[in-house]
Amino acid sequence: PLTQNVTVVEGGTANLTCRVDQNDNTSLQWSNPAQQTLYFDDKKALRDNRIELVRASWHELSISVSDVSLSDEGQYTCSLFTMPVKTSKAFLTVLGVPEKPQISGFTSPVMEGERMQLTCKTSGSKPAADIRWFKNDKEIKDVKYLKEEDANRRTFTVSSTLDFRADRSDDGAVVSCRVDHESLNSTPQIARQVLEIHYTPSVKIISSSSWPEEGQSIVLTCESKGKPLPEPVLWTKDGGELPDPERMIVNGRDLRISFLNKTDNGTYRCEATNPIGQNSTEYVLIVHDVSNTLLPIIVIPSLTTATVTTTVALTTSTATSATAINTRDPNALAGQTGPDHALIGGIVAVVVFVTLCSIILLGRYLARHKGTYLTNEAKGAEDAPDADTAIINAEGSQVNAEEKKEYFI
Ligand SMILES: *[C@@H]1O[C@H](CO)[C@@H](O)[C@H](O)[C@H]1NC(C)=O
Ligand SMILES: *[C@@H]1O[C@H](CO)[C@@H](O)[C@H](O)[C@H]1NC(C)=O
Ligand SMILES: *[C@@H]1O[C@H](CO)[C@@H](O)[C@H](O)[C@H]1NC(C)=O
Ligand SMILES: *[C@@H]1O[C@H](CO)[C@@H](O)[C@H](O)[C@H]1NC(C)=O
Ligand SMILES: *[C@@H]1O[C@H](CO)[C@@H](O)[C@H](O)[C@H]1NC(C)=O
Ligand SMILES: *[C@@H]1O[C@H](CO)[C@@H](O)[C@H](O)[C@H]1NC(C)=O
């Protein structure tokens, strides 16, 4: 007879099959590890509802054992009653399914810096199950593993201990204990625990402006972390209360100072407190002069650029205008507002200056023409006794005078 070893998960069904190639109507029999006969051909011998006949023929005797328990494990024998009797043995292996793992040793909350020992335990596995730890899906390798035999002396209780010092970065982390076992059909049993770690606040001030100027407003944001969350935060200036509550408005973590003024210079402190402790940080505010920007005049040049080319006086006037800007505010060009702004400001100033110069020159040119015209008309009329004679005596004819008048208009 031919048989095969069988492995079955506790509670499952095991099929025991015995085959023979040649048989002259000789009987086949299955017996259990205690040498009790289970089936003799198609006749049931042992009163056990879990054992049933699957197939009985001259070349096969198959039986099934349902709801297998750990005690069913052992060597089963198939016998062919020839002379002498021929046998074949099949080993039935029963796997113990690990229980759902439990994590113990967790206390909540834990203070930062404290030692934490988490133990994950699972009983009932056969063979002993494998336990692994993960923190946010990343495996932790350095753990202690312990294996104990259960009271039934067949299965095992396995446990694993994770030992670490609580850190603020672990707050909210998910620690999981994963049990892998051949009886679990590659779907591991997992126990999870979310860590809660309390720690002192940390604070940071973020400024809305890197170059606060007079008249502007600024928002200082106090970013504080901590567990429990430190709220509200406390804002002070130079060790005292905020001096001007009308312009200095605290809204949650934000301190907003509007219409900055040089008296606002000083050290601003943000303090965050939670039940674990306190922390603070400072920001030194320096209110700067309003930078001398010429940008608002930008509109004019594009309309009048065409007139710029007319006069020779331009070169010198460009030079003077540049000097004028330099003397007016040495910082404007070396600029904290940035070299680009200063450059643009300078160019715009030059263009505007040149434009204004050309307009003035044009005006003066026209005005001078008007003067010449009047003088010409008066020539020859100086000695006339009355207006009529003056017109008649005048050098220019009536037609000429009219042309000039039109031109003037
Ligand atoms: C055992 O045999 C029965 C009947 O042939 C079949 O339905 C079942 O799937 C078998 N079980 C195993 C574990 O092979
Ligand atoms: C086996 O038994 C059957 C009847 O039960 C018979 O017909 C057959 O000839 C027998 N075979 C042998 C090889 O004895
Ligand atoms: C069946 O199991 C037994 C005991 O575990 C072992 O000695 C034997 O080699 C196995 N036979 C086969 C065919 O795997
Ligand atoms: C205060 O916060 C800073 C970081 O913002 C941190 O380095 C420091 O340790 C904290 N102080 C205390 C007493 O927690
Ligand atoms: C600046 O603020 C102070 C008090 O906050 C006020 O007395 C002073 O007039 C302000 N100066 C200007 C230029 O606004
Ligand atoms: C504020 O700081 C600016 C820049 O350092 C300085 O020019 C100004 O005099 C300071 N004003 C006061 C009142 O301290």
Short mmCIF file of C-alpha atoms and ligand atoms in Angstrom, two decimals:
data_model
loop_
_atom_site.label_atom_id
_atom_site.label_comp_id
_atom_site.label_asym_id
_atom_site.label_seq_id
_atom_site.Cartn_x
_atom_site.Cartn_y
_atom_site.Cartn_z
CA PRO A 1 0.00 0.00 0.00
CA LEU A 2 1.01 3.62 -0.62
CA THR A 3 0.23 6.49 1.76
CA GLN A 4 1.28 10.13 2.21
CA ASN A 5 2.01 12.27 5.26
CA VAL A 6 -0.75 14.81 5.95
CA THR A 7 -0.56 18.24 7.58
CA VAL A 8 -3.75 19.88 8.75
CA VAL A 9 -4.63 22.98 10.74
CA GLU A 10 -6.33 22.40 14.07
CA GLY A 11 -10.08 22.22 13.50
CA GLY A 12 -9.67 21.32 9.82
CA THR A 13 -10.28 18.07 7.97
CA ALA A 14 -7.60 15.51 7.17
CA ASN A 15 -7.92 13.01 4.29
CA LEU A 16 -6.06 9.76 4.69
CA THR A 17 -5.64 7.89 1.44
CA CYS A 18 -4.26 4.40 0.97
CA ARG A 19 -3.77 2.92 -2.55
CA VAL A 20 -2.65 -0.42 -3.92
CA ASP A 21 -1.62 -1.14 -7.51
CA GLN A 22 -2.56 -4.78 -7.60
CA ASN A 23 -5.06 -6.53 -5.39
CA ASP A 24 -6.71 -9.93 -5.59
CA ASN A 25 -9.73 -8.91 -3.51
CA THR A 26 -7.68 -8.65 -0.29
CA SER A 27 -8.99 -6.32 2.47
CA LEU A 28 -7.55 -2.85 3.35
CA GLN A 29 -7.62 -1.27 6.81
CA TRP A 30 -6.85 2.12 8.45
CA SER A 31 -5.85 2.24 12.09
CA ASN A 32 -5.01 5.18 14.35
CA PRO A 33 -1.84 5.90 16.44
CA ALA A 34 -3.45 3.95 19.34
CA GLN A 35 -3.68 0.94 17.00
CA GLN A 36 -7.50 1.09 16.95
CA THR A 37 -9.06 0.09 13.65
CA LEU A 38 -10.93 2.95 12.02
CA TYR A 39 -12.18 1.32 8.85
CA PHE A 40 -11.95 -2.21 7.57
CA ASP A 41 -12.76 -1.96 3.86
CA ASP A 42 -16.03 0.03 3.79
CA LYS A 43 -17.02 -1.02 7.31
CA LYS A 44 -16.69 1.48 10.13
CA ALA A 45 -14.94 0.04 13.19
CA LEU A 46 -14.54 2.94 15.64
CA ARG A 47 -17.46 4.93 16.91
CA ASP A 48 -16.29 8.47 16.13
CA ASN A 49 -18.57 10.84 14.18
CA ARG A 50 -15.60 12.84 12.92
CA ILE A 51 -14.30 9.88 10.90
CA GLU A 52 -16.00 9.14 7.60
CA LEU A 53 -15.44 6.98 4.59
CA VAL A 54 -14.49 8.82 1.42
CA ARG A 55 -13.86 5.96 -0.99
CA ALA A 56 -13.52 2.21 -0.73
CA SER A 57 -12.65 0.06 -3.72
CA TRP A 58 -10.31 -2.87 -4.44
CA HIS A 59 -7.40 -0.46 -5.00
CA GLU A 60 -8.17 2.40 -2.58
CA LEU A 61 -9.34 3.05 0.95
CA SER A 62 -9.76 6.77 1.79
CA ILE A 63 -11.15 8.18 4.98
CA SER A 64 -11.50 11.72 6.34
CA VAL A 65 -11.14 13.03 9.88
CA SER A 66 -12.94 16.34 10.44
CA ASP A 67 -12.52 18.87 13.26
CA VAL A 68 -8.99 17.62 13.86
CA SER A 69 -7.58 18.28 17.31
CA LEU A 70 -3.98 18.37 18.44
CA SER A 71 -4.42 14.94 20.07
CA ASP A 72 -5.20 13.41 16.68
CA GLU A 73 -1.60 13.89 15.70
CA GLY A 74 0.44 10.75 15.17
CA GLN A 75 1.18 7.85 12.95
CA TYR A 76 -1.74 6.24 11.09
CA THR A 77 -1.32 2.84 9.50
CA CYS A 78 -2.80 1.37 6.35
CA SER A 79 -2.65 -2.45 6.21
CA LEU A 80 -3.17 -4.80 3.27
CA PHE A 81 -4.15 -8.26 4.52
CA THR A 82 -2.02 -10.39 2.30
CA MET A 83 0.17 -13.15 3.70
CA PRO A 84 2.18 -11.67 5.37
CA VAL A 85 0.38 -8.38 6.07
CA LYS A 86 1.85 -5.35 4.27
CA THR A 87 1.64 -1.89 5.93
CA SER A 88 2.32 1.76 5.16
CA LYS A 89 2.48 4.58 7.64
CA ALA A 90 1.19 8.14 7.26
CA PHE A 91 2.04 10.84 9.76
CA LEU A 92 -0.74 13.27 10.58
CA THR A 93 0.66 16.65 11.66
CA VAL A 94 -1.73 19.04 13.35
CA LEU A 95 -0.79 22.76 13.39
CA GLY A 96 -1.69 24.88 16.40
CA VAL A 97 -3.10 28.26 15.36
CA PRO A 98 -1.61 31.20 17.29
CA GLU A 99 -4.11 33.32 19.18
CA LYS A 100 -4.52 36.97 18.37
CA PRO A 101 -1.44 38.70 19.80
CA GLN A 102 -1.77 41.06 22.75
CA ILE A 103 0.47 44.00 23.52
CA SER A 104 1.09 44.65 27.18
CA GLY A 105 3.18 47.10 29.17
CA PHE A 106 1.69 50.13 27.46
CA THR A 107 0.89 53.10 29.60
CA SER A 108 -0.50 56.33 28.30
CA PRO A 109 0.73 58.93 28.22
CA VAL A 110 4.47 58.44 28.50
CA MET A 111 6.83 61.33 29.20
CA GLU A 112 9.60 61.95 26.73
CA GLY A 113 12.80 60.27 27.88
CA GLU A 114 11.07 57.56 29.87
CA ARG A 115 11.82 53.95 29.13
CA MET A 116 9.09 51.99 27.46
CA GLN A 117 8.79 48.22 27.46
CA LEU A 118 6.14 46.68 25.28
CA THR A 119 5.57 42.96 25.24
CA CYS A 120 3.65 41.13 22.58
CA LYS A 121 2.42 37.66 23.36
CA THR A 122 0.58 34.91 21.55
CA SER A 123 -0.29 31.40 22.76
CA GLY A 124 -1.37 28.19 21.10
CA SER A 125 1.00 28.04 18.19
CA LYS A 126 2.48 24.77 17.00
CA PRO A 127 5.19 24.97 15.91
CA ALA A 128 6.17 28.16 17.74
CA ALA A 129 5.08 31.28 15.87
CA ASP A 130 7.30 34.07 14.68
CA ILE A 131 6.82 37.56 16.17
CA ARG A 132 8.08 40.78 14.62
CA TRP A 133 7.76 44.42 15.64
CA PHE A 134 7.12 47.37 13.37
CA LYS A 135 7.02 51.09 14.01
CA ASN A 136 5.03 52.85 11.31
CA ASP A 137 5.59 49.84 9.03
CA LYS A 138 9.35 49.89 9.54
CA GLU A 139 10.70 46.79 11.20
CA ILE A 140 12.47 47.06 14.55
CA LYS A 141 15.16 44.41 14.73
CA ASP A 142 16.58 44.70 18.22
CA VAL A 143 14.00 42.79 20.28
CA LYS A 144 13.98 39.98 22.82
CA TYR A 145 12.23 36.75 21.86
CA LEU A 146 10.91 34.21 24.34
CA LYS A 147 9.32 30.81 23.73
CA GLU A 148 7.46 28.75 26.34
CA GLU A 149 5.62 25.45 26.13
CA ASP A 150 1.92 25.67 26.91
CA ALA A 151 0.28 23.54 29.63
CA ASN A 152 -0.97 21.04 27.04
CA ARG A 153 2.70 20.36 26.21
CA ARG A 154 1.94 20.52 22.55
CA THR A 155 1.68 24.21 21.71
CA PHE A 156 3.78 27.25 22.54
CA THR A 157 3.39 30.72 23.93
CA VAL A 158 5.80 33.09 22.30
CA SER A 159 6.50 36.65 23.35
CA SER A 160 8.71 39.47 22.22
CA THR A 161 9.75 42.57 24.13
CA LEU A 162 10.46 45.94 22.65
CA ASP A 163 12.53 48.18 24.88
CA PHE A 164 13.11 51.82 23.97
CA ARG A 165 13.30 55.36 25.28
CA ALA A 166 10.30 57.53 24.42
CA ASP A 167 11.10 60.32 22.02
CA ARG A 168 8.84 63.14 20.80
CA SER A 169 9.17 61.85 17.26
CA ASP A 170 7.40 58.68 18.41
CA ASP A 171 4.28 60.55 19.42
CA GLY A 172 1.42 59.29 17.30
CA ALA A 173 3.51 56.47 15.87
CA VAL A 174 1.79 53.13 15.35
CA VAL A 175 3.66 50.23 16.84
CA SER A 176 2.52 46.87 15.58
CA CYS A 177 3.30 43.33 16.56
CA ARG A 178 2.98 40.88 13.72
CA VAL A 179 2.62 37.13 14.13
CA ASP A 180 3.42 34.92 11.17
CA HIS A 181 2.64 31.22 11.15
CA GLU A 182 2.22 28.49 8.58
CA SER A 183 -1.33 27.88 9.83
CA LEU A 184 -2.35 31.45 9.00
CA ASN A 185 -2.37 31.06 5.24
CA SER A 186 0.02 34.01 4.82
CA THR A 187 -2.40 36.46 6.47
CA PRO A 188 -0.56 37.44 9.65
CA GLN A 189 -2.21 38.32 12.93
CA ILE A 190 -1.44 41.89 13.91
CA ALA A 191 -1.86 43.84 17.13
CA ARG A 192 -1.44 47.62 16.99
CA GLN A 193 -0.77 50.31 19.52
CA VAL A 194 -0.65 54.05 18.95
CA LEU A 195 1.97 55.73 21.13
CA GLU A 196 1.23 58.88 23.03
CA ILE A 197 4.30 60.70 24.23
CA HIS A 198 4.14 63.94 26.17
CA TYR A 199 6.90 66.47 25.78
CA THR A 200 7.81 70.06 26.58
CA PRO A 201 6.97 72.74 24.05
CA SER A 202 9.36 73.91 21.38
CA VAL A 203 8.81 77.35 19.91
CA LYS A 204 9.83 79.25 16.80
CA ILE A 205 8.91 82.77 15.64
CA ILE A 206 8.25 83.37 11.98
CA SER A 207 8.12 86.96 10.74
CA SER A 208 6.02 88.07 7.80
CA SER A 209 8.60 90.68 6.81
CA SER A 210 12.38 90.52 6.61
CA TRP A 211 12.71 94.31 6.35
CA PRO A 212 10.04 95.97 8.44
CA GLU A 213 9.67 99.66 7.68
CA GLU A 214 7.86 102.48 9.39
CA GLY A 215 4.18 102.61 8.61
CA GLN A 216 3.98 99.01 7.43
CA SER A 217 2.49 96.20 9.42
CA ILE A 218 4.13 92.96 10.49
CA VAL A 219 2.83 89.59 11.64
CA LEU A 220 4.95 87.49 13.98
CA THR A 221 3.77 83.89 14.17
CA CYS A 222 4.75 81.79 17.15
CA GLU A 223 4.95 78.21 15.97
CA SER A 224 4.78 76.00 19.00
CA LYS A 225 4.76 72.26 19.25
CA GLY A 226 4.32 70.17 22.32
CA LYS A 227 2.11 67.54 23.80
CA PRO A 228 -0.36 68.46 25.15
CA LEU A 229 -0.44 71.35 22.69
CA PRO A 230 0.61 74.56 24.44
CA GLU A 231 -2.23 76.98 23.99
CA PRO A 232 -2.47 79.91 24.14
CA VAL A 233 1.02 81.34 23.70
CA LEU A 234 2.10 84.44 25.61
CA TRP A 235 3.56 87.46 23.79
CA THR A 236 5.65 90.03 25.63
CA LYS A 237 7.90 92.92 24.64
CA ASP A 238 11.18 93.68 26.44
CA GLY A 239 10.05 91.61 29.40
CA GLY A 240 6.76 93.44 29.87
CA GLU A 241 3.29 93.62 28.46
CA LEU A 242 2.71 94.71 24.89
CA PRO A 243 2.82 98.53 25.16
CA ASP A 244 0.27 99.48 22.53
CA PRO A 245 -2.72 97.10 22.50
CA GLU A 246 -4.46 99.14 19.79
CA ARG A 247 -1.74 98.52 17.21
CA MET A 248 -0.43 95.22 18.62
CA ILE A 249 -3.09 92.60 18.29
CA VAL A 250 -2.63 89.00 19.38
CA ASN A 251 -4.79 86.52 17.54
CA GLY A 252 -4.10 82.94 18.56
CA ARG A 253 -0.42 82.39 17.77
CA ASP A 254 -0.08 85.57 15.72
CA LEU A 255 1.06 88.97 16.90
CA ARG A 256 0.11 91.67 14.42
CA ILE A 257 1.67 95.13 14.72
CA SER A 258 0.18 97.71 12.41
CA PHE A 259 1.60 101.15 11.47
CA LEU A 260 5.13 100.27 12.58
CA ASN A 261 6.89 103.08 14.35
CA LYS A 262 10.47 103.33 15.57
CA THR A 263 9.32 103.05 19.17
CA ASP A 264 8.31 99.47 18.31
CA ASN A 265 12.00 98.47 18.19
CA GLY A 266 12.69 95.84 20.78
CA THR A 267 12.74 92.19 21.75
CA TYR A 268 9.50 90.32 21.36
CA ARG A 269 9.16 87.05 23.21
CA CYS A 270 6.79 84.19 22.67
CA GLU A 271 6.29 81.81 25.55
CA ALA A 272 4.56 78.46 25.32
CA THR A 273 3.55 76.42 28.33
CA ASN A 274 2.00 73.00 28.73
CA PRO A 275 1.66 70.76 31.79
CA ILE A 276 5.10 69.28 31.12
CA GLY A 277 7.06 72.48 30.89
CA GLN A 278 7.73 75.81 29.31
CA ASN A 279 9.82 77.16 26.47
CA SER A 280 10.25 80.52 24.83
CA THR A 281 12.01 82.25 22.00
CA GLU A 282 12.72 85.84 21.04
CA TYR A 283 12.57 88.05 17.99
CA VAL A 284 14.41 91.37 17.77
CA LEU A 285 12.41 93.89 15.80
CA ILE A 286 14.17 96.79 14.17
CA VAL A 287 11.92 99.24 12.38
CA HIS A 288 13.70 100.80 9.44
CA ASP A 289 13.24 104.16 7.72
CA VAL A 290 10.87 104.20 4.80
CA SER A 291 13.12 103.47 1.84
CA ASN A 292 13.38 106.22 -0.75
CA THR A 293 11.58 104.68 -3.66
CA LEU A 294 10.88 106.56 -6.87
CA LEU A 295 8.79 103.79 -8.30
CA PRO A 296 5.37 105.54 -8.06
CA ILE A 297 6.31 107.99 -10.92
CA ILE A 298 6.74 105.17 -13.44
CA VAL A 299 3.64 106.15 -15.49
CA ILE A 300 5.04 109.24 -17.21
CA PRO A 301 8.05 108.14 -19.30
CA SER A 302 6.35 105.80 -21.75
CA LEU A 303 4.14 108.62 -23.06
CA THR A 304 6.95 111.11 -23.75
CA THR A 305 9.99 109.05 -24.62
CA ALA A 306 9.93 110.37 -28.21
CA THR A 307 10.87 113.89 -27.13
CA VAL A 308 13.95 112.77 -25.22
CA THR A 309 16.34 112.77 -28.20
CA THR A 310 16.13 116.50 -28.98
CA THR A 311 18.68 118.33 -26.90
CA VAL A 312 22.42 118.22 -26.27
CA ALA A 313 21.98 119.39 -22.69
CA LEU A 314 20.74 115.86 -21.84
CA THR A 315 24.11 114.29 -21.11
CA THR A 316 24.98 116.76 -18.42
CA SER A 317 21.54 116.74 -16.91
CA THR A 318 21.63 112.92 -16.69
CA ALA A 319 24.82 113.17 -14.70
CA THR A 320 23.41 115.76 -12.35
CA SER A 321 20.23 113.84 -11.77
CA ALA A 322 22.20 110.72 -10.86
CA THR A 323 24.30 112.72 -8.43
CA ALA A 324 21.17 114.24 -6.98
CA ILE A 325 19.79 110.82 -6.18
CA ASN A 326 23.06 109.71 -4.67
CA THR A 327 23.32 112.63 -2.32
CA ARG A 328 19.68 112.51 -1.34
CA ASP A 329 19.86 108.97 0.05
CA PRO A 330 23.05 106.97 -0.08
CA ASN A 331 21.25 103.83 1.09
CA ALA A 332 18.62 103.86 -1.60
CA LEU A 333 21.02 102.68 -4.29
CA ALA A 334 23.22 100.42 -2.17
CA GLY A 335 19.80 99.35 -1.21
CA GLN A 336 18.34 97.00 1.32
CA THR A 337 15.38 97.07 -1.04
CA GLY A 338 17.70 95.19 -3.41
CA PRO A 339 20.05 96.34 -6.17
CA ASP A 340 17.38 95.79 -8.83
CA HIS A 341 14.96 98.22 -7.28
CA ALA A 342 17.69 100.79 -6.87
CA LEU A 343 18.72 100.40 -10.50
CA ILE A 344 15.15 100.64 -11.79
CA GLY A 345 14.55 103.63 -9.52
CA GLY A 346 17.68 105.32 -10.88
CA ILE A 347 16.77 104.69 -14.52
CA VAL A 348 13.22 105.86 -13.99
CA ALA A 349 14.52 108.97 -12.25
CA VAL A 350 16.82 109.73 -15.16
CA VAL A 351 14.07 109.20 -17.70
CA VAL A 352 11.68 111.39 -15.75
CA PHE A 353 14.29 114.07 -15.26
CA VAL A 354 15.18 114.05 -18.94
CA THR A 355 11.52 114.20 -19.89
CA LEU A 356 10.92 117.14 -17.61
CA CYS A 357 14.03 118.86 -18.99
CA SER A 358 12.86 118.38 -22.56
CA ILE A 359 9.42 119.72 -21.73
CA ILE A 360 10.98 122.77 -20.08
CA LEU A 361 13.39 123.32 -22.96
CA LEU A 362 10.57 123.01 -25.49
CA GLY A 363 8.48 125.47 -23.49
CA ARG A 364 11.31 127.95 -23.29
CA TYR A 365 12.03 127.54 -27.01
CA LEU A 366 8.42 128.35 -27.85
CA ALA A 367 8.34 131.22 -25.40
CA ARG A 368 11.48 132.67 -26.98
CA HIS A 369 9.81 132.46 -30.40
CA LYS A 370 6.84 134.35 -29.09
CA GLY A 371 9.20 137.13 -27.90
CA THR A 372 10.95 137.36 -31.29
CA TYR A 373 7.61 137.57 -33.02
CA LEU A 374 6.46 140.48 -30.88
CA THR A 375 9.70 142.32 -31.41
CA ASN A 376 9.51 141.87 -35.21
CA GLU A 377 5.99 143.17 -35.32
CA ALA A 378 6.98 146.20 -33.31
CA LYS A 379 9.87 147.01 -35.64
CA GLY A 380 9.08 150.08 -37.77
CA ALA A 381 5.98 150.80 -35.76
CA GLU A 382 7.91 152.40 -32.96
CA ASP A 383 7.63 155.93 -34.39
CA ALA A 384 4.02 155.73 -35.53
CA PRO A 385 1.69 158.26 -34.00
CA ASP A 386 -1.28 155.93 -33.86
CA ALA A 387 -2.11 152.24 -34.20
CA ASP A 388 -3.28 152.37 -37.86
CA THR A 389 -0.02 153.99 -38.97
CA ALA A 390 1.89 151.48 -36.94
CA ILE A 391 0.27 148.58 -38.80
CA ILE A 392 0.84 150.26 -42.17
CA ASN A 393 4.46 151.13 -41.30
CA ALA A 394 5.21 147.68 -39.95
CA GLU A 395 7.75 145.67 -41.97
CA GLY A 396 5.75 142.45 -42.09
CA SER A 397 2.71 142.45 -44.36
CA GLN A 398 -0.80 141.64 -43.18
CA VAL A 399 -0.57 138.17 -44.71
CA ASN A 400 2.70 137.48 -42.93
CA ALA A 401 1.30 138.60 -39.62
CA GLU A 402 -1.64 136.27 -39.99
CA GLU A 403 0.62 133.32 -40.79
CA LYS A 404 2.62 134.05 -37.68
CA LYS A 405 -0.52 134.34 -35.62
CA GLU A 406 -1.72 130.94 -36.80
CA TYR A 407 1.67 129.47 -36.06
CA PHE A 408 1.59 130.91 -32.61
CA ILE A 409 -1.87 129.54 -31.94
C1 LIG B 1 -10.80 15.42 1.48
O1 LIG B 1 -11.64 14.72 0.61
C2 LIG B 1 -12.87 15.34 0.34
C3 LIG B 1 -13.68 14.41 -0.50
O2 LIG B 1 -12.96 13.87 -1.57
C4 LIG B 1 -12.61 16.63 -0.39
O3 LIG B 1 -13.80 17.30 -0.65
C5 LIG B 1 -11.71 17.50 0.47
O4 LIG B 1 -11.36 18.65 -0.23
C6 LIG B 1 -10.47 16.74 0.86
N1 LIG B 1 -9.69 17.54 1.79
C7 LIG B 1 -8.39 17.75 1.67
C8 LIG B 1 -7.74 18.57 2.74
O5 LIG B 1 -7.74 17.25 0.75
C1 LIG B 2 -12.85 -10.35 -6.62
O1 LIG B 2 -14.17 -10.54 -6.16
C2 LIG B 2 -15.18 -10.36 -7.15
C3 LIG B 2 -16.53 -10.53 -6.50
O2 LIG B 2 -16.61 -9.92 -5.28
C4 LIG B 2 -14.93 -11.35 -8.25
O3 LIG B 2 -15.86 -11.11 -9.28
C5 LIG B 2 -13.53 -11.21 -8.78
O4 LIG B 2 -13.26 -12.23 -9.71
C6 LIG B 2 -12.51 -11.35 -7.67
N1 LIG B 2 -11.20 -11.08 -8.23
C7 LIG B 2 -10.14 -11.82 -7.92
C8 LIG B 2 -8.85 -11.44 -8.58
O5 LIG B 2 -10.23 -12.73 -7.16
C1 LIG B 3 6.35 11.37 7.17
O1 LIG B 3 6.57 11.88 8.51
C2 LIG B 3 7.46 11.12 9.27
C3 LIG B 3 7.49 11.65 10.67
O2 LIG B 3 7.48 13.04 10.68
C4 LIG B 3 8.84 11.15 8.61
O3 LIG B 3 9.76 10.38 9.34
C5 LIG B 3 8.71 10.62 7.20
O4 LIG B 3 9.93 10.74 6.52
C6 LIG B 3 7.65 11.35 6.42
N1 LIG B 3 7.44 10.71 5.14
C7 LIG B 3 7.34 11.39 4.03
C8 LIG B 3 7.12 10.60 2.77
O5 LIG B 3 7.42 12.61 4.01
C1 LIG B 4 13.01 74.73 23.82
O1 LIG B 4 12.85 74.56 22.43
C2 LIG B 4 14.05 74.32 21.74
C3 LIG B 4 13.71 74.22 20.28
O2 LIG B 4 12.73 75.09 19.93
C4 LIG B 4 14.69 73.04 22.25
O3 LIG B 4 15.90 72.83 21.60
C5 LIG B 4 14.89 73.13 23.74
O4 LIG B 4 15.36 71.91 24.23
C6 LIG B 4 13.60 73.47 24.43
N1 LIG B 4 13.83 73.66 25.85
C7 LIG B 4 13.19 72.93 26.75
C8 LIG B 4 13.48 73.25 28.17
O5 LIG B 4 12.42 72.05 26.45
C1 LIG B 5 4.91 106.19 17.54
O1 LIG B 5 4.20 105.57 18.59
C2 LIG B 5 4.19 106.30 19.78
C3 LIG B 5 3.50 105.51 20.84
O2 LIG B 5 3.14 104.24 20.38
C4 LIG B 5 3.51 107.64 19.55
O3 LIG B 5 3.57 108.38 20.75
C5 LIG B 5 4.24 108.38 18.46
O4 LIG B 5 3.55 109.54 18.16
C6 LIG B 5 4.33 107.52 17.21
N1 LIG B 5 5.13 108.21 16.23
C7 LIG B 5 4.76 108.32 14.97
C8 LIG B 5 5.69 109.02 14.07
O5 LIG B 5 3.69 107.85 14.57
C1 LIG B 6 15.15 101.54 15.92
O1 LIG B 6 16.11 100.89 15.12
C2 LIG B 6 16.58 101.68 14.03
C3 LIG B 6 17.49 100.81 13.20
O2 LIG B 6 18.51 100.28 13.99
C4 LIG B 6 17.28 102.89 14.55
O3 LIG B 6 17.66 103.70 13.46
C5 LIG B 6 16.33 103.66 15.43
O4 LIG B 6 16.96 104.75 16.02
C6 LIG B 6 15.76 102.78 16.52
N1 LIG B 6 14.77 103.53 17.26
C7 LIG B 6 14.64 103.43 18.56
C8 LIG B 6 13.56 104.23 19.18
O5 LIG B 6 15.36 102.69 19.23
#
